[in-house]
Coordinates of C-alpha atoms in Angstrom, one line a residue:
M1 CA -1.1 -25.1 42.8
A2 CA -3.7 -22.1 43.8
E3 CA -2.5 -19.0 45.4
I4 CA -4.9 -16.7 48.3
K5 CA -3.5 -13.6 48.4
Q6 CA -5.6 -11.9 50.7
G7 CA -6.2 -14.2 53.7
I8 CA -7.9 -17.7 53.9
L9 CA -11.5 -15.5 52.9
G10 CA -9.9 -14.2 50.0
P11 CA -10.1 -15.3 46.1
V12 CA -8.5 -18.2 45.1
N13 CA -6.7 -18.3 41.7
G14 CA -5.2 -21.7 40.3
K15 CA -6.1 -25.4 40.7
V16 CA -6.2 -27.4 43.3
G17 CA -7.1 -30.7 42.2
T18 CA -10.8 -31.0 40.6
V19 CA -11.3 -27.3 42.2
V20 CA -10.6 -24.0 40.2
G21 CA -10.1 -20.7 41.5
A22 CA -10.9 -17.7 38.6
T23 CA -11.8 -14.6 38.6
W24 CA -14.1 -13.6 35.8
R25 CA -15.5 -9.6 35.4
G26 CA -14.1 -8.6 38.7
I27 CA -16.0 -11.3 40.5
N28 CA -14.2 -13.9 42.3
Y29 CA -15.1 -18.0 41.1
I30 CA -14.4 -21.4 42.4
R31 CA -15.8 -23.9 39.8
A32 CA -14.9 -27.9 39.0
K33 CA -12.3 -28.9 36.8
P34 CA -13.8 -29.7 33.4
R35 CA -13.5 -32.5 31.4
K36 CA -12.7 -33.0 28.3
S37 CA -16.3 -34.2 26.5
R38 CA -15.9 -36.9 24.0
K39 CA -19.4 -35.8 22.9
K40 CA -19.2 -34.5 19.0
P41 CA -20.0 -31.0 18.4
S42 CA -23.6 -30.1 16.7
M43 CA -23.6 -28.0 13.8
K44 CA -24.9 -25.2 16.0
Q45 CA -22.2 -25.5 18.7
L46 CA -19.5 -25.3 16.1
L47 CA -20.8 -22.3 14.2
Q48 CA -21.3 -20.7 17.3
W49 CA -17.8 -21.3 18.4
D50 CA -16.3 -20.0 15.6
K51 CA -18.7 -16.8 15.3
M52 CA -16.7 -16.3 19.3
S53 CA -13.6 -17.0 18.0
L54 CA -14.0 -14.5 14.6
V55 CA -16.0 -11.8 16.6
S56 CA -12.6 -12.2 19.6
T57 CA -10.0 -12.4 17.3
F58 CA -11.3 -9.0 15.8
A59 CA -12.2 -6.9 18.6
S60 CA -9.0 -7.6 20.0
K61 CA -7.3 -5.5 17.5
F62 CA -9.3 -2.2 19.4
R63 CA -9.3 -3.5 22.9
D64 CA -7.2 -0.4 24.4
F65 CA -8.9 2.1 22.0
V66 CA -12.2 0.8 22.9
N67 CA -11.7 0.2 26.7
A68 CA -10.7 3.8 27.0
N69 CA -13.4 5.0 25.2
C70 CA -16.8 3.1 26.3
P71 CA -17.7 3.5 29.6
P72 CA -18.3 0.8 31.5
V73 CA -21.8 -0.5 31.9
V74 CA -23.8 -2.6 34.5
K75 CA -25.2 -5.7 34.0
G76 CA -27.4 -7.1 36.5
K77 CA -24.5 -7.2 39.2
K78 CA -21.7 -7.2 36.6
W79 CA -19.8 -4.3 35.0
I80 CA -18.9 -4.8 31.7
A81 CA -15.9 -3.0 29.6
G82 CA -15.9 -1.3 26.4
K83 CA -14.2 -4.4 24.6
E84 CA -17.1 -7.2 25.9
Q85 CA -20.1 -4.8 24.6
M86 CA -18.0 -4.4 21.8
I87 CA -18.3 -8.2 21.4
S88 CA -21.9 -8.4 22.5
R89 CA -22.9 -6.0 19.7
L90 CA -20.9 -8.0 17.0
M91 CA -22.1 -11.5 18.3
T92 CA -26.1 -10.0 18.0
Q93 CA -25.7 -7.5 15.1
G94 CA -22.1 -8.0 13.4
I95 CA -21.7 -11.1 11.5
G96 CA -22.8 -11.4 7.7
L97 CA -22.7 -15.0 5.9
S98 CA -20.4 -14.6 2.6
N99 CA -20.0 -18.2 0.5
G100 CA -21.4 -20.1 3.6
E101 CA -18.9 -18.5 6.0
Q102 CA -19.4 -16.3 8.8
H103 CA -17.7 -12.7 8.4
I104 CA -17.3 -9.3 10.7
K105 CA -19.5 -6.4 9.0
V106 CA -17.1 -4.0 9.5
E107 CA -19.3 -0.9 9.5
E108 CA -21.0 -2.5 12.9
A109 CA -18.3 -1.8 15.0
L110 CA -18.3 0.5 17.3
L111 CA -15.4 2.1 18.8
S112 CA -16.2 4.1 20.8
I113 CA -19.9 5.5 23.2
G114 CA -20.5 9.1 24.4
N115 CA -22.4 11.9 24.4
L116 CA -20.7 14.6 22.7
A117 CA -21.8 15.6 19.5
P118 CA -20.0 15.1 16.2
A119 CA -19.6 17.3 13.4
V120 CA -20.5 15.7 10.6
I121 CA -17.5 14.3 8.3
K122 CA -18.1 15.6 4.2
K123 CA -15.2 14.2 2.9
I124 CA -12.1 12.6 3.3
N125 CA -9.3 12.7 0.3
R126 CA -5.7 11.1 -0.1
L127 CA -3.4 13.9 -1.7
K128 CA -1.2 13.5 -3.7
T129 CA 1.7 14.4 -1.0
G130 CA 0.0 10.7 0.4
K131 CA -1.3 13.3 3.5
F132 CA -5.3 12.6 4.3
K133 CA -7.7 15.6 4.0
V134 CA -10.6 15.3 6.0
Q135 CA -13.2 18.2 6.0
W136 CA -16.8 18.3 8.0
E137 CA -19.2 21.3 8.9
N138 CA -20.1 21.8 12.5
G139 CA -24.3 21.8 12.2
L140 CA -24.3 19.8 15.2
V141 CA -24.3 21.9 18.2
N142 CA -25.7 21.6 21.9
A143 CA -24.3 23.2 25.4
L144 CA -21.9 19.9 25.4
T145 CA -19.5 21.1 22.2
L146 CA -17.0 23.7 22.1
N147 CA -14.7 25.1 19.3
T148 CA -11.6 23.5 21.1
D149 CA -13.4 19.7 20.7
Q150 CA -10.5 17.5 19.2
L151 CA -10.9 15.4 16.6
T152 CA -9.2 11.5 16.7
M153 CA -9.3 9.4 13.5
M154 CA -9.5 5.4 14.0
L155 CA -7.9 3.4 11.0
Y156 CA -8.5 -0.5 10.5
N157 CA -5.6 -2.1 7.6
E158 CA -8.0 -5.4 6.8
T159 CA -4.7 -6.6 4.5
L160 CA -1.8 -5.8 7.3
D161 CA -4.4 -6.6 10.1
Q162 CA -3.4 -3.4 12.1
F163 CA -5.1 -0.8 13.8
T164 CA -4.1 2.9 14.7
A165 CA -6.2 5.7 16.1
I166 CA -4.7 9.2 15.4
S167 CA -5.7 12.0 17.9
N168 CA -5.8 15.7 18.1
V169 CA -6.0 15.9 14.2
G170 CA -7.6 19.1 14.3
N171 CA -10.0 21.3 16.5
R172 CA -14.0 21.8 15.5
V173 CA -13.7 25.6 14.7
D174 CA -10.9 24.4 11.9
K175 CA -13.7 22.7 9.5
Y176 CA -10.9 20.7 7.7
A177 CA -7.4 19.0 8.7
H178 CA -4.9 16.7 7.3
F179 CA -3.3 13.7 8.8
S180 CA -0.7 11.3 7.9
I181 CA -1.2 7.1 7.8
P182 CA 1.9 5.0 9.5
T183 CA 4.7 4.8 7.1
D184 CA 4.6 1.4 6.4
W185 CA 1.2 0.6 5.0
D186 CA 1.8 1.1 1.5
K187 CA -0.9 -1.3 0.5
G188 CA -4.1 -2.9 1.9
T189 CA -7.9 -2.1 2.4
V190 CA -8.3 0.4 5.1
Y191 CA -11.8 1.5 7.1
F192 CA -12.4 5.0 8.9
W193 CA -13.8 5.9 12.1
S194 CA -13.8 9.3 13.4
M195 CA -14.3 10.7 16.6
W196 CA -14.5 14.0 18.5
K197 CA -13.1 14.2 22.2
A198 CA -13.2 17.4 24.9
A199 CA -9.7 19.2 24.8
D200 CA -9.7 18.1 28.7
G201 CA -10.6 14.4 27.6
S202 CA -13.6 14.5 29.9
V203 CA -16.3 13.7 27.2
N204 CA -16.2 12.1 23.5
S205 CA -18.9 11.7 20.8
T206 CA -19.5 7.7 19.8
S207 CA -17.8 6.6 16.9
C208 CA -18.9 7.1 13.4
F209 CA -17.7 4.6 10.4
H210 CA -17.2 6.5 6.9
G211 CA -16.1 3.9 4.2
I212 CA -13.4 2.6 2.6
I213 CA -10.1 3.0 0.7
E214 CA -8.0 0.9 -1.1
L215 CA -4.2 1.3 -1.0
E216 CA -1.5 -0.1 -3.6
S217 CA 2.2 0.9 -3.6
G218 CA 3.6 3.4 -6.4
E219 CA 6.7 5.8 -7.0
Q220 CA 7.5 7.6 -3.7
E221 CA 7.6 11.5 -4.2
T222 CA 10.7 13.6 -3.4
G223 CA 11.6 16.8 -1.6
K224 CA 9.7 19.1 0.6
E225 CA 6.0 20.8 -0.8
E226 CA 4.3 24.0 0.9
L227 CA 1.0 24.0 1.2
E228 CA -1.0 26.7 2.1
T229 CA -3.8 27.0 4.7
E230 CA -7.2 29.1 4.5
N231 CA -5.7 32.0 6.3
G232 CA -2.6 32.0 3.7
E233 CA -0.2 30.9 6.0
K234 CA 2.2 28.2 4.2
I235 CA 3.5 25.5 6.2
A236 CA 6.0 22.8 5.0
G237 CA 4.7 19.2 3.6
N238 CA 6.8 16.0 3.8
G239 CA 7.1 14.6 1.1
T240 CA 8.8 11.6 1.7
Q241 CA 6.3 10.2 3.9
G242 CA 5.4 6.8 2.4
A243 CA 4.7 5.9 -1.0
E244 CA 1.9 7.4 -3.3
N245 CA -0.9 5.7 -3.2
T246 CA -3.9 5.2 -5.3
I247 CA -7.7 3.5 -5.1
S248 CA -7.9 0.2 -6.8
H249 CA -9.6 -0.9 -9.9
N250 CA -13.1 -1.7 -8.6
L251 CA -13.3 0.8 -6.1
N252 CA -12.4 3.8 -8.5
K253 CA -15.3 3.6 -10.4
V254 CA -17.2 6.7 -8.6
D255 CA -19.4 9.3 -10.6
T256 CA -17.2 11.6 -13.0
Q257 CA -19.0 14.2 -13.7
H258 CA -19.5 14.8 -9.7
F259 CA -16.1 14.8 -9.2
T260 CA -15.2 17.1 -12.3
D261 CA -17.4 19.7 -10.3
H262 CA -16.0 19.4 -7.2
T263 CA -12.4 19.8 -8.9
R264 CA -13.5 23.3 -10.2
Q265 CA -15.3 24.3 -7.2
E266 CA -11.9 24.0 -5.3
N267 CA -10.1 25.7 -8.2
E268 CA -11.5 28.6 -7.6
N269 CA -9.5 29.3 -4.3
P270 CA -5.1 29.2 -4.3
Q271 CA -5.4 27.2 -2.0
A272 CA -7.2 24.3 -3.5
E273 CA -4.6 24.4 -6.7
K274 CA -2.0 23.1 -4.3
E275 CA -4.7 20.2 -2.8
N276 CA -6.5 19.4 -5.9
L277 CA -6.7 16.4 -8.4
Q278 CA -6.6 13.7 -5.4
M279 CA -4.9 10.1 -5.7
A280 CA -8.3 8.8 -3.9
E281 CA -11.3 9.3 -2.1
V282 CA -12.6 7.5 1.2
I283 CA -16.5 5.8 0.0
P284 CA -19.0 4.2 1.7
I285 CA -19.1 0.8 1.9
E286 CA -22.1 0.2 1.0
Q287 CA -20.9 1.6 -3.1
A288 CA -17.4 -0.2 -2.6
R289 CA -19.5 -3.5 -2.5
E290 CA -21.3 -2.3 -5.6
I291 CA -19.0 -1.7 -7.2
A292 CA -16.5 -4.3 -6.9
L293 CA -19.9 -6.9 -7.3
N294 CA -20.6 -4.9 -10.8
Q295 CA -16.9 -5.9 -11.8
H296 CA -16.7 -9.6 -10.4
L297 CA -19.8 -9.9 -12.8
E298 CA -17.8 -8.4 -15.4
E299 CA -15.3 -10.4 -15.5
E300 CA -17.0 -13.5 -15.6
N301 CA -18.9 -12.7 -18.5
T302 CA -15.6 -12.2 -20.2
P303 CA -15.6 -14.8 -23.0
T304 CA -11.9 -16.3 -21.7
L305 CA -13.5 -16.7 -18.2
K306 CA -16.5 -18.0 -19.7
Q307 CA -14.7 -20.7 -21.9
N308 CA -13.1 -22.1 -18.8
N309 CA -15.9 -22.2 -16.8
K310 CA -17.7 -24.9 -18.3
E311 CA -20.6 -25.3 -16.0
G312 CA -21.3 -21.1 -16.0
A313 CA -21.1 -21.2 -12.4
L314 CA -19.9 -18.1 -10.4
K315 CA -16.6 -18.2 -8.6
K316 CA -16.4 -17.4 -5.3
W317 CA -16.6 -13.7 -3.8
T318 CA -16.4 -12.0 -0.8
P319 CA -18.1 -8.2 -0.7
P320 CA -15.7 -5.7 0.3
G321 CA -16.1 -4.9 4.5
Y322 CA -16.4 -8.3 5.4
I323 CA -13.2 -9.7 7.3
R324 CA -12.7 -12.8 8.8
K325 CA -9.2 -13.1 10.4
V326 CA -9.8 -16.8 12.8
N327 CA -8.5 -20.2 11.7
K328 CA -11.0 -22.0 9.4
E329 CA -10.9 -25.3 10.4
I330 CA -13.8 -25.3 12.8
I331 CA -15.7 -24.4 9.5
K332 CA -14.5 -27.3 7.6
Q333 CA -15.2 -29.6 10.5
A334 CA -18.9 -28.1 10.7
K335 CA -19.2 -29.0 7.3
A336 CA -18.0 -32.7 7.8
S337 CA -20.4 -33.0 10.6
E338 CA -23.3 -32.2 8.3
N339 CA -22.1 -34.4 5.7
E340 CA -21.7 -37.2 7.9
L341 CA -25.2 -36.0 9.0
L342 CA -26.9 -36.8 6.1
T343 CA -24.8 -40.0 5.1
D344 CA -26.0 -41.3 8.4
Q345 CA -29.4 -40.1 8.0
M346 CA -29.8 -41.0 4.2
S347 CA -28.1 -44.6 5.4
E348 CA -31.0 -44.9 7.6
K349 CA -33.2 -44.1 5.3
L350 CA -32.1 -46.8 3.3
S351 CA -32.0 -49.4 5.5
N352 CA -35.4 -48.8 6.8
E353 CA -37.2 -49.3 2.9
P354 CA -38.6 -52.5 2.0
R355 CA -36.4 -54.5 -0.1
S356 CA -39.1 -56.8 -1.4
I357 CA -42.8 -56.9 -1.7
L358 CA -42.4 -59.6 1.2
E359 CA -41.3 -56.8 3.5
F360 CA -44.5 -54.8 3.1
N361 CA -47.5 -55.5 5.9
S362 CA -50.0 -56.0 3.8
I363 CA -51.2 -55.2 -0.5
T364 CA -53.2 -52.1 1.7
E365 CA -49.9 -50.1 2.4
E366 CA -47.9 -51.5 -1.2
Q367 CA -51.1 -49.7 -2.9
R368 CA -50.3 -46.8 -0.5
E369 CA -46.7 -46.8 -0.8

């Protein structure tokens, strides 16, 4: 049964026999009831279905935030919301292949679009207290930027498949700030974006992707700790928030000399003495992939693994930042269909080949073959 909410000339929602009424992107449609096709889908169709399922599943985690911070745009006669813009962008430039499977390239995800100039994020560190410290410099200034602009950090935990946005982290004039992640995020691979927003919420910046960090469970800190700000004021830090996490081995091989020099510079002021010896640092996704690949190759070249792997072929490996959170049945079906197609083609080829000299049309054809 269909429902007409606005009178006889209003839109129809529901089904009447073979007619279906629906609303899509604010436009009312009446279409025929679809019938299930008995034709097997092609390989191209299966891959497109898999891509759409992959992208829509990933984008659904960011829907509310993206819709609020990406203004709708008009395409033709239709209004496209933020989530649909995100899906369209990922479908065209956000898919990568790894081990024959399609994955989301996380650095291609754009979570906000706006005209406000962002501040340049210099570094994001995880401290001994469990909090994160983000530092920036205000090199980009225009008529829209104000000292009261507020920083929002967006985080996605791939392992837990959760997204969170932390607003009001700090003001543009502060140049650094601290923020805490959810208490239940004691493990997982976490990706970081930032966005700047005017204090009155009238305008925001386009999101910037910063990198990746991997959390591991550790011992919890107890008691309270006092941290000193750049102005000499002391604030109480909660030492019981979450577990103390460290970056995993495959993401921890950063430039040791650079880290030592940076620590020495921070130790020159009292505030740095309280917050030095960072537990981990958010690193660019390209560097994380290079480190993980080098570690993977080292593991594959160990004598023990070489003996177990007689053929010497590398095990399947997925680079960090390639995300897949959908059922793999579509890919399996696609591969099965491809194998069936190859088998049918081989069978057809074999059936068309002559089985004896008597099946050649002429001696000339035999010589040509």
